[in-house]
Amino acid sequence: MKRVGVFLCWCGSNIAGTVDVSRVAEKVRLLPGVVYVEENKYTCSEPGQASIMKAIKEHDLERVVVASCSPRLHEPTFRRTLEAAGMNPYHLEMANIREHCSWVHTDREEATAKAFDIVRMAVAKALRNEALQPGRISIEKKALVLGGGIAGIQAALDIADAGHQVILVEREPTIGGRMAQFDKTFPTLDCSSCILTPKMVDCAKHPNITLYTYSELEKVEGYIGNFNVTIRKKARGVDEALCTGCGLCQTKCPVKVDSEFDVGVGKRKAIYTPFPQAVPNKPVIDKENCRYHKTGKCRICERVCEAKAIRFDQEDTIFEEKVGAIVVATGFDLFDLEAYGEYGYGLYPDVISSLQFERLINASGPTEGKIRRPSDQEVPQSVAFVLCVGSRDDQKGVSYCSRACCMYSVKHATQYREKVKDGRAFVFYMDIRTPGKAYEEFYRRSSVDYGVEYIRGRPSKIYQKGKKLVVRAEDTLLGRPVEVEVDMVVLAPAMVPKHDAARMAQTLGVSYDGYGFLNEAHPKLRPVETNTAGIYLAGACQGPKDIPDTVAQASAAGAKVVALFSQDELTTEPMVARVDEALCSGCLWCKPVCPYKAIEAKTVTERVAGRTVTREVASVNVGLCQGCGACTVACRDGAMNLAGYTNDQVLAEVDDLLADLRPACGQR
Amino acid sequence: MTEEPLRYAYYPGCSLHSTAREYDLSMKVVARAAGVELLEIPDWNCCGASSAHVTDPFLGFALPGRVLALAEEMGLDVVAPCAACYGRLAAAREEAARHPDYVRRLEKATGRRLSGSSRVWNVLEWLSQERVSAAVREALKRPLEGLAVAPYYGCLLVRPPKVTRFDDPERPVTMDRILETIGAVPVDFAFKTECCGASLGISRTDLVSELSGRILAAAADAGAEAVAVACPLCQTNLDSRQEAAGLRQGRTFDLPVYYITQLVGLALGASARELGLGRHLVDAMSLLREKKLA
């Protein structure tokens, strides 16, 4: 029998407050195989770890059980301790007597009894622990960045600057994303495009970045270090190599439609670049509105193009790339404001969204920065800004706070007061949330220096009265109803996941929450990683964010990719599923239950009773396997085993627990 | 091939037997013309609005609950033209599903079974269902051409949305569509579902003059010549407070307030007398005569 050492942790009073650790130690001493037992106030501390190493040497320990907290917290710590003491790190077994015991119980007697049960199971398992060796896989040092907004741009630049190849894929005809639509940015009021466009140009010019705009991700296969991605480059209708970006085609195109970039408050042509600083500065033909595509007649753009770059018959191209890491930076959509019938968005022309207002105050927007209301192009003498339209509303919207709306609405009100000197700005709010550097000061200034009027109350109705709009709310500070007549209303819509976020997540094989935001691996400690190794998150695809937070997260994701690429090979976790091909009947029930698509069928040829037989068995891709164990449960033949958690080990734990459970029950 | 006639359990409630007789009359005119049988629920009782449900939750459930049980015995869905009755019956149906203990108490007290099998229809739902609206379209004799009517839904038909599950609670359109069907011009206005002041019409007439006045002003400013309603209390408040509301706002209101069924009946060729058009406070006839509709 192997020699087992057991280290019981008090975790200060975290464990010892509820569990009588010394009594557990007394009983553990009598367990078969246990040759050494020690208690520590903090086993994870340096002296705690040192005493483990000392005991390993002095008592010739072959297996170590640490009874402390969750293995999620300190298993890596103690594995390193074992390694430092010259043992195989997988000879460690953790018994979780904190999260699974002391923290969730109050009765000291029962908690102590349970703690002992947990430790004895760990000992039973540890006796059967095998030495495991990590595997190695190669890394393709090229990254794919999905989405060319500020998040994707920042991540791409950071990775490229570190000397690695980056493929930046953007769905729209240009990179720039939402930030390109904004006028100024809070709280410093620097011009959004002035700080963004240099980065866009850097992206286009960077020797390490390959830009694919008007392109979409079709398929992802493979695993960390070795992804195979399929990208569809949509037909632009323009030969990018020949086009000089002169813009003549756009000037001459006879078809005018609502501009997506101007969110309906401006127009564009059927052949267009979304905005003057677009990168690349090459137009696309919008086939749905193009007169030639619709009627077979026109071809004006083709006639005026001196570079002969128009290609009406161009087709989508599909190609594959191999990458080692993926950064998802696909951004967000805005809540559908028409869900609030009482606000009249879509009914009253002067009820607009914050993004539309952003276009109205933008110097390169449809009104050249002059605030004019859509109905009659007059300068509104009063504007109401309504916060939380969709946000923090369980009834009609989403439960969460969209985080950026308070600040950009404060900015809008300030900008409006700057541009319309004697105009009045009202902000209807539930709470003004300003948790950022220099945010609160910015908010205060809007009220003290710019005279923005804040009314605490969520409007119940907005209606038209002549040329005015009336906003009705309860002023919850005064406790009475208010009605304010204004010339224009700006609604701040909730930030919601991209309409196809769930499909994107499924393509990538990453998890997403109930709303459709992509899930980080840990909300605090692993905020830019997903649960799928090698795929990272940046920006609002993970949750609502403002620009500073987005850029910080994008650089963090970039750093993660660079750290990954700093190695030549990747160490893989050895706790992966293994198939005993002799037992496997090839039913492949394991395949659909695998969340990581790590199991495939494989054909084996063997000689049975003198004949050569070919049959199918399951095969695990160890690069994809995350060791969850779902397949071992599904396996009817017991052929699937998870290294470090074999059926044998798990059953040993159960047997040990049940061995004297019946008499124990009688005593209790 | 003749279809089975549509039959409904008819729940007039107290109003339609008293202050809103013309609603009752016009309901029956429309039903007859559309080939629908309305069978008044025998031995029906008060729906409880609003005193019962603000006094005792069980009583608030039990009164409309008994009416539903009676309708179930007839094996028919219920039409409740009064918006308050409709609201109470619909709420009781919801509560029956959520509170089995209420149902047990009710069954013990009344000796009747309540399973929730009878659906509750408000007058707009009832008029806009396929067969009724097709029958109306077919029997149309006198389309109300050129009559600009503000469809006023009131608060109870659409709220609470989880109970009524009827139309968009903020921008309903069902009555607009019915008005279009009979040839009238529905006038979109922002106060379709605002409160008229409801039963405060007895205790706080000043408030009702204010609230109903806003609705009348919004309708008139939007170009309406008349208001259509589907609730006896809305009709009473809007019809009876026009002078007081006018005084408050320094203007004069002269908007006849019709029940939607009166307008439908009119389009189907019924006479003013049959529809009780003489029972209004604001003269309901002059406008119709002016438009050559009566």
PDB file of N, CA, C and O in Angstrom, chain B residues 191-226:
ATOM      1  N   PHE B 191     -53.732  59.749 -26.268  1.00  0.00           N
ATOM      2  CA  PHE B 191     -54.354  59.460 -24.974  1.00  0.00           C
ATOM      3  C   PHE B 191     -55.320  58.280 -25.015  1.00  0.00           C
ATOM      4  O   PHE B 191     -56.245  58.198 -24.218  1.00  0.00           O
ATOM      5  N   LYS B 192     -55.042  57.358 -25.929  1.00  0.00           N
ATOM      6  CA  LYS B 192     -55.927  56.205 -26.096  1.00  0.00           C
ATOM      7  C   LYS B 192     -56.123  55.395 -24.822  1.00  0.00           C
ATOM      8  O   LYS B 192     -57.180  54.809 -24.629  1.00  0.00           O
ATOM      9  N   THR B 193     -55.106  55.295 -24.015  1.00  0.00           N
ATOM     10  CA  THR B 193     -55.209  54.427 -22.831  1.00  0.00           C
ATOM     11  C   THR B 193     -54.986  55.188 -21.522  1.00  0.00           C
ATOM     12  O   THR B 193     -54.656  54.607 -20.513  1.00  0.00           O
ATOM     13  N   GLU B 194     -55.162  56.507 -21.570  1.00  0.00           N
ATOM     14  CA  GLU B 194     -55.032  57.293 -20.339  1.00  0.00           C
ATOM     15  C   GLU B 194     -56.239  57.051 -19.432  1.00  0.00           C
ATOM     16  O   GLU B 194     -57.310  56.666 -19.889  1.00  0.00           O
ATOM     17  N   CYS B 195     -56.063  57.351 -18.162  1.00  0.00           N
ATOM     18  CA  CYS B 195     -57.150  57.184 -17.200  1.00  0.00           C
ATOM     19  C   CYS B 195     -58.156  58.330 -17.349  1.00  0.00           C
ATOM     20  O   CYS B 195     -57.786  59.497 -17.455  1.00  0.00           O
ATOM     21  N   CYS B 196     -59.470  57.997 -17.331  1.00  0.00           N
ATOM     22  CA  CYS B 196     -60.502  59.029 -17.452  1.00  0.00           C
ATOM     23  C   CYS B 196     -60.900  59.572 -16.087  1.00  0.00           C
ATOM     24  O   CYS B 196     -61.670  60.522 -15.985  1.00  0.00           O
ATOM     25  N   GLY B 197     -60.398  58.922 -15.024  1.00  0.00           N
ATOM     26  CA  GLY B 197     -60.784  59.331 -13.678  1.00  0.00           C
ATOM     27  C   GLY B 197     -61.662  58.285 -13.003  1.00  0.00           C
ATOM     28  O   GLY B 197     -61.856  58.309 -11.791  1.00  0.00           O
ATOM     29  N   ALA B 198     -62.191  57.405 -13.831  1.00  0.00           N
ATOM     30  CA  ALA B 198     -62.962  56.255 -13.352  1.00  0.00           C
ATOM     31  C   ALA B 198     -63.962  56.615 -12.260  1.00  0.00           C
ATOM     32  O   ALA B 198     -64.673  57.609 -12.360  1.00  0.00           O
ATOM     33  N   SER B 199     -63.967  55.837 -11.197  1.00  0.00           N
ATOM     34  CA  SER B 199     -65.033  56.006 -10.202  1.00  0.00           C
ATOM     35  C   SER B 199     -64.849  57.251  -9.341  1.00  0.00           C
ATOM     36  O   SER B 199     -65.695  57.558  -8.502  1.00  0.00           O
ATOM     37  N   LEU B 200     -63.749  57.981  -9.543  1.00  0.00           N
ATOM     38  CA  LEU B 200     -63.620  59.264  -8.850  1.00  0.00           C
ATOM     39  C   LEU B 200     -64.675  60.254  -9.358  1.00  0.00           C
ATOM     40  O   LEU B 200     -64.818  61.337  -8.799  1.00  0.00           O
ATOM     41  N   GLY B 201     -65.349  59.883 -10.427  1.00  0.00           N
ATOM     42  CA  GLY B 201     -66.434  60.694 -10.945  1.00  0.00           C
ATOM     43  C   GLY B 201     -67.525  60.954  -9.911  1.00  0.00           C
ATOM     44  O   GLY B 201     -68.330  61.871 -10.061  1.00  0.00           O
ATOM     45  N   ILE B 202     -67.547  60.152  -8.859  1.00  0.00           N
ATOM     46  CA  ILE B 202     -68.538  60.372  -7.802  1.00  0.00           C
ATOM     47  C   ILE B 202     -67.953  61.245  -6.688  1.00  0.00           C
ATOM     48  O   ILE B 202     -68.566  62.194  -6.242  1.00  0.00           O
ATOM     49  N   SER B 203     -66.715  60.913  -6.291  1.00  0.00           N
ATOM     50  CA  SER B 203     -66.168  61.600  -5.117  1.00  0.00           C
ATOM     51  C   SER B 203     -65.300  62.812  -5.450  1.00  0.00           C
ATOM     52  O   SER B 203     -65.186  63.735  -4.660  1.00  0.00           O
ATOM     53  N   ARG B 204     -64.609  62.805  -6.604  1.00  0.00           N
ATOM     54  CA  ARG B 204     -63.705  63.909  -6.930  1.00  0.00           C
ATOM     55  C   ARG B 204     -63.976  64.394  -8.355  1.00  0.00           C
ATOM     56  O   ARG B 204     -63.163  64.177  -9.266  1.00  0.00           O
ATOM     57  N   THR B 205     -65.071  65.037  -8.527  1.00  0.00           N
ATOM     58  CA  THR B 205     -65.456  65.460  -9.878  1.00  0.00           C
ATOM     59  C   THR B 205     -64.419  66.412 -10.479  1.00  0.00           C
ATOM     60  O   THR B 205     -64.224  66.431 -11.687  1.00  0.00           O
ATOM     61  N   ASP B 206     -63.704  67.168  -9.613  1.00  0.00           N
ATOM     62  CA  ASP B 206     -62.685  68.083 -10.133  1.00  0.00           C
ATOM     63  C   ASP B 206     -61.591  67.308 -10.857  1.00  0.00           C
ATOM     64  O   ASP B 206     -61.134  67.683 -11.937  1.00  0.00           O
ATOM     65  N   LEU B 207     -61.165  66.183 -10.227  1.00  0.00           N
ATOM     66  CA  LEU B 207     -60.109  65.364 -10.835  1.00  0.00           C
ATOM     67  C   LEU B 207     -60.564  64.774 -12.163  1.00  0.00           C
ATOM     68  O   LEU B 207     -59.812  64.743 -13.142  1.00  0.00           O
ATOM     69  N   VAL B 208     -61.802  64.306 -12.174  1.00  0.00           N
ATOM     70  CA  VAL B 208     -62.314  63.687 -13.394  1.00  0.00           C
ATOM     71  C   VAL B 208     -62.426  64.727 -14.512  1.00  0.00           C
ATOM     72  O   VAL B 208     -62.096  64.441 -15.665  1.00  0.00           O
ATOM     73  N   SER B 209     -62.837  65.943 -14.141  1.00  0.00           N
ATOM     74  CA  SER B 209     -62.911  66.987 -15.163  1.00  0.00           C
ATOM     75  C   SER B 209     -61.531  67.234 -15.754  1.00  0.00           C
ATOM     76  O   SER B 209     -61.373  67.438 -16.960  1.00  0.00           O
ATOM     77  N   GLU B 210     -60.505  67.179 -14.900  1.00  0.00           N
ATOM     78  CA  GLU B 210     -59.141  67.394 -15.361  1.00  0.00           C
ATOM     79  C   GLU B 210     -58.693  66.243 -16.276  1.00  0.00           C
ATOM     80  O   GLU B 210     -58.252  66.448 -17.400  1.00  0.00           O
ATOM     81  N   LEU B 211     -58.838  65.008 -15.767  1.00  0.00           N
ATOM     82  CA  LEU B 211     -58.332  63.850 -16.505  1.00  0.00           C
ATOM     83  C   LEU B 211     -59.117  63.606 -17.791  1.00  0.00           C
ATOM     84  O   LEU B 211     -58.537  63.427 -18.865  1.00  0.00           O
ATOM     85  N   SER B 212     -60.450  63.606 -17.680  1.00  0.00           N
ATOM     86  CA  SER B 212     -61.255  63.401 -18.886  1.00  0.00           C
ATOM     87  C   SER B 212     -61.041  64.556 -19.851  1.00  0.00           C
ATOM     88  O   SER B 212     -61.042  64.369 -21.068  1.00  0.00           O
ATOM     89  N   GLY B 213     -60.850  65.750 -19.272  1.00  0.00           N
ATOM     90  CA  GLY B 213     -60.621  66.929 -20.108  1.00  0.00           C
ATOM     91  C   GLY B 213     -59.390  66.779 -20.982  1.00  0.00           C
ATOM     92  O   GLY B 213     -59.385  67.180 -22.146  1.00  0.00           O
ATOM     93  N   ARG B 214     -58.329  66.185 -20.423  1.00  0.00           N
ATOM     94  CA  ARG B 214     -57.107  65.994 -21.223  1.00  0.00           C
ATOM     95  C   ARG B 214     -57.361  65.067 -22.404  1.00  0.00           C
ATOM     96  O   ARG B 214     -56.859  65.282 -23.504  1.00  0.00           O
ATOM     97  N   ILE B 215     -58.140  64.023 -22.136  1.00  0.00           N
ATOM     98  CA  ILE B 215     -58.428  63.055 -23.201  1.00  0.00           C
ATOM     99  C   ILE B 215     -59.249  63.738 -24.300  1.00  0.00           C
ATOM    100  O   ILE B 215     -58.959  63.599 -25.494  1.00  0.00           O
ATOM    101  N   LEU B 216     -60.261  64.504 -23.867  1.00  0.00           N
ATOM    102  CA  LEU B 216     -61.106  65.196 -24.842  1.00  0.00           C
ATOM    103  C   LEU B 216     -60.280  66.187 -25.662  1.00  0.00           C
ATOM    104  O   LEU B 216     -60.420  66.274 -26.884  1.00  0.00           O
ATOM    105  N   ALA B 217     -59.371  66.912 -24.973  1.00  0.00           N
ATOM    106  CA  ALA B 217     -58.550  67.892 -25.672  1.00  0.00           C
ATOM    107  C   ALA B 217     -57.639  67.210 -26.694  1.00  0.00           C
ATOM    108  O   ALA B 217     -57.521  67.667 -27.839  1.00  0.00           O
ATOM    109  N   ALA B 218     -57.022  66.103 -26.269  1.00  0.00           N
ATOM    110  CA  ALA B 218     -56.114  65.395 -27.186  1.00  0.00           C
ATOM    111  C   ALA B 218     -56.874  64.884 -28.400  1.00  0.00           C
ATOM    112  O   ALA B 218     -56.394  64.965 -29.534  1.00  0.00           O
ATOM    113  N   ALA B 219     -58.098  64.379 -28.165  1.00  0.00           N
ATOM    114  CA  ALA B 219     -58.902  63.855 -29.268  1.00  0.00           C
ATOM    115  C   ALA B 219     -59.304  64.988 -30.211  1.00  0.00           C
ATOM    116  O   ALA B 219     -59.160  64.887 -31.435  1.00  0.00           O
ATOM    117  N   ALA B 220     -59.787  66.097 -29.624  1.00  0.00           N
ATOM    118  CA  ALA B 220     -60.234  67.217 -30.448  1.00  0.00           C
ATOM    119  C   ALA B 220     -59.067  67.809 -31.229  1.00  0.00           C
ATOM    120  O   ALA B 220     -59.179  68.093 -32.425  1.00  0.00           O
ATOM    121  N   ASP B 221     -57.903  67.956 -30.550  1.00  0.00           N
ATOM    122  CA  ASP B 221     -56.745  68.533 -31.230  1.00  0.00           C
ATOM    123  C   ASP B 221     -56.240  67.648 -32.364  1.00  0.00           C
ATOM    124  O   ASP B 221     -55.627  68.126 -33.321  1.00  0.00           O
ATOM    125  N   ALA B 222     -56.470  66.354 -32.220  1.00  0.00           N
ATOM    126  CA  ALA B 222     -56.031  65.443 -33.282  1.00  0.00           C
ATOM    127  C   ALA B 222     -57.019  65.434 -34.443  1.00  0.00           C
ATOM    128  O   ALA B 222     -56.803  64.761 -35.447  1.00  0.00           O
ATOM    129  N   GLY B 223     -58.137  66.173 -34.285  1.00  0.00           N
ATOM    130  CA  GLY B 223     -59.069  66.306 -35.400  1.00  0.00           C
ATOM    131  C   GLY B 223     -60.300  65.425 -35.297  1.00  0.00           C
ATOM    132  O   GLY B 223     -61.032  65.252 -36.273  1.00  0.00           O
ATOM    133  N   ALA B 224     -60.547  64.862 -34.108  1.00  0.00           N
ATOM    134  CA  ALA B 224     -61.709  63.983 -33.966  1.00  0.00           C
ATOM    135  C   ALA B 224     -62.986  64.811 -33.811  1.00  0.00           C
ATOM    136  O   ALA B 224     -62.980  65.875 -33.206  1.00  0.00           O
ATOM    137  N   GLU B 225     -64.070  64.274 -34.375  1.00  0.00           N
ATOM    138  CA  GLU B 225     -65.383  64.914 -34.211  1.00  0.00           C
ATOM    139  C   GLU B 225     -66.187  64.199 -33.133  1.00  0.00           C
ATOM    140  O   GLU B 225     -67.193  64.714 -32.649  1.00  0.00           O
ATOM    141  N   ALA B 226     -65.740  63.004 -32.815  1.00  0.00           N
ATOM    142  CA  ALA B 226     -66.459  62.214 -31.820  1.00  0.00           C
ATOM    143  C   ALA B 226     -65.476  61.253 -31.172  1.00  0.00           C
ATOM    144  O   ALA B 226     -64.361  61.065 -31.663  1.00  0.00           O
TER     145      ALA B 226
END
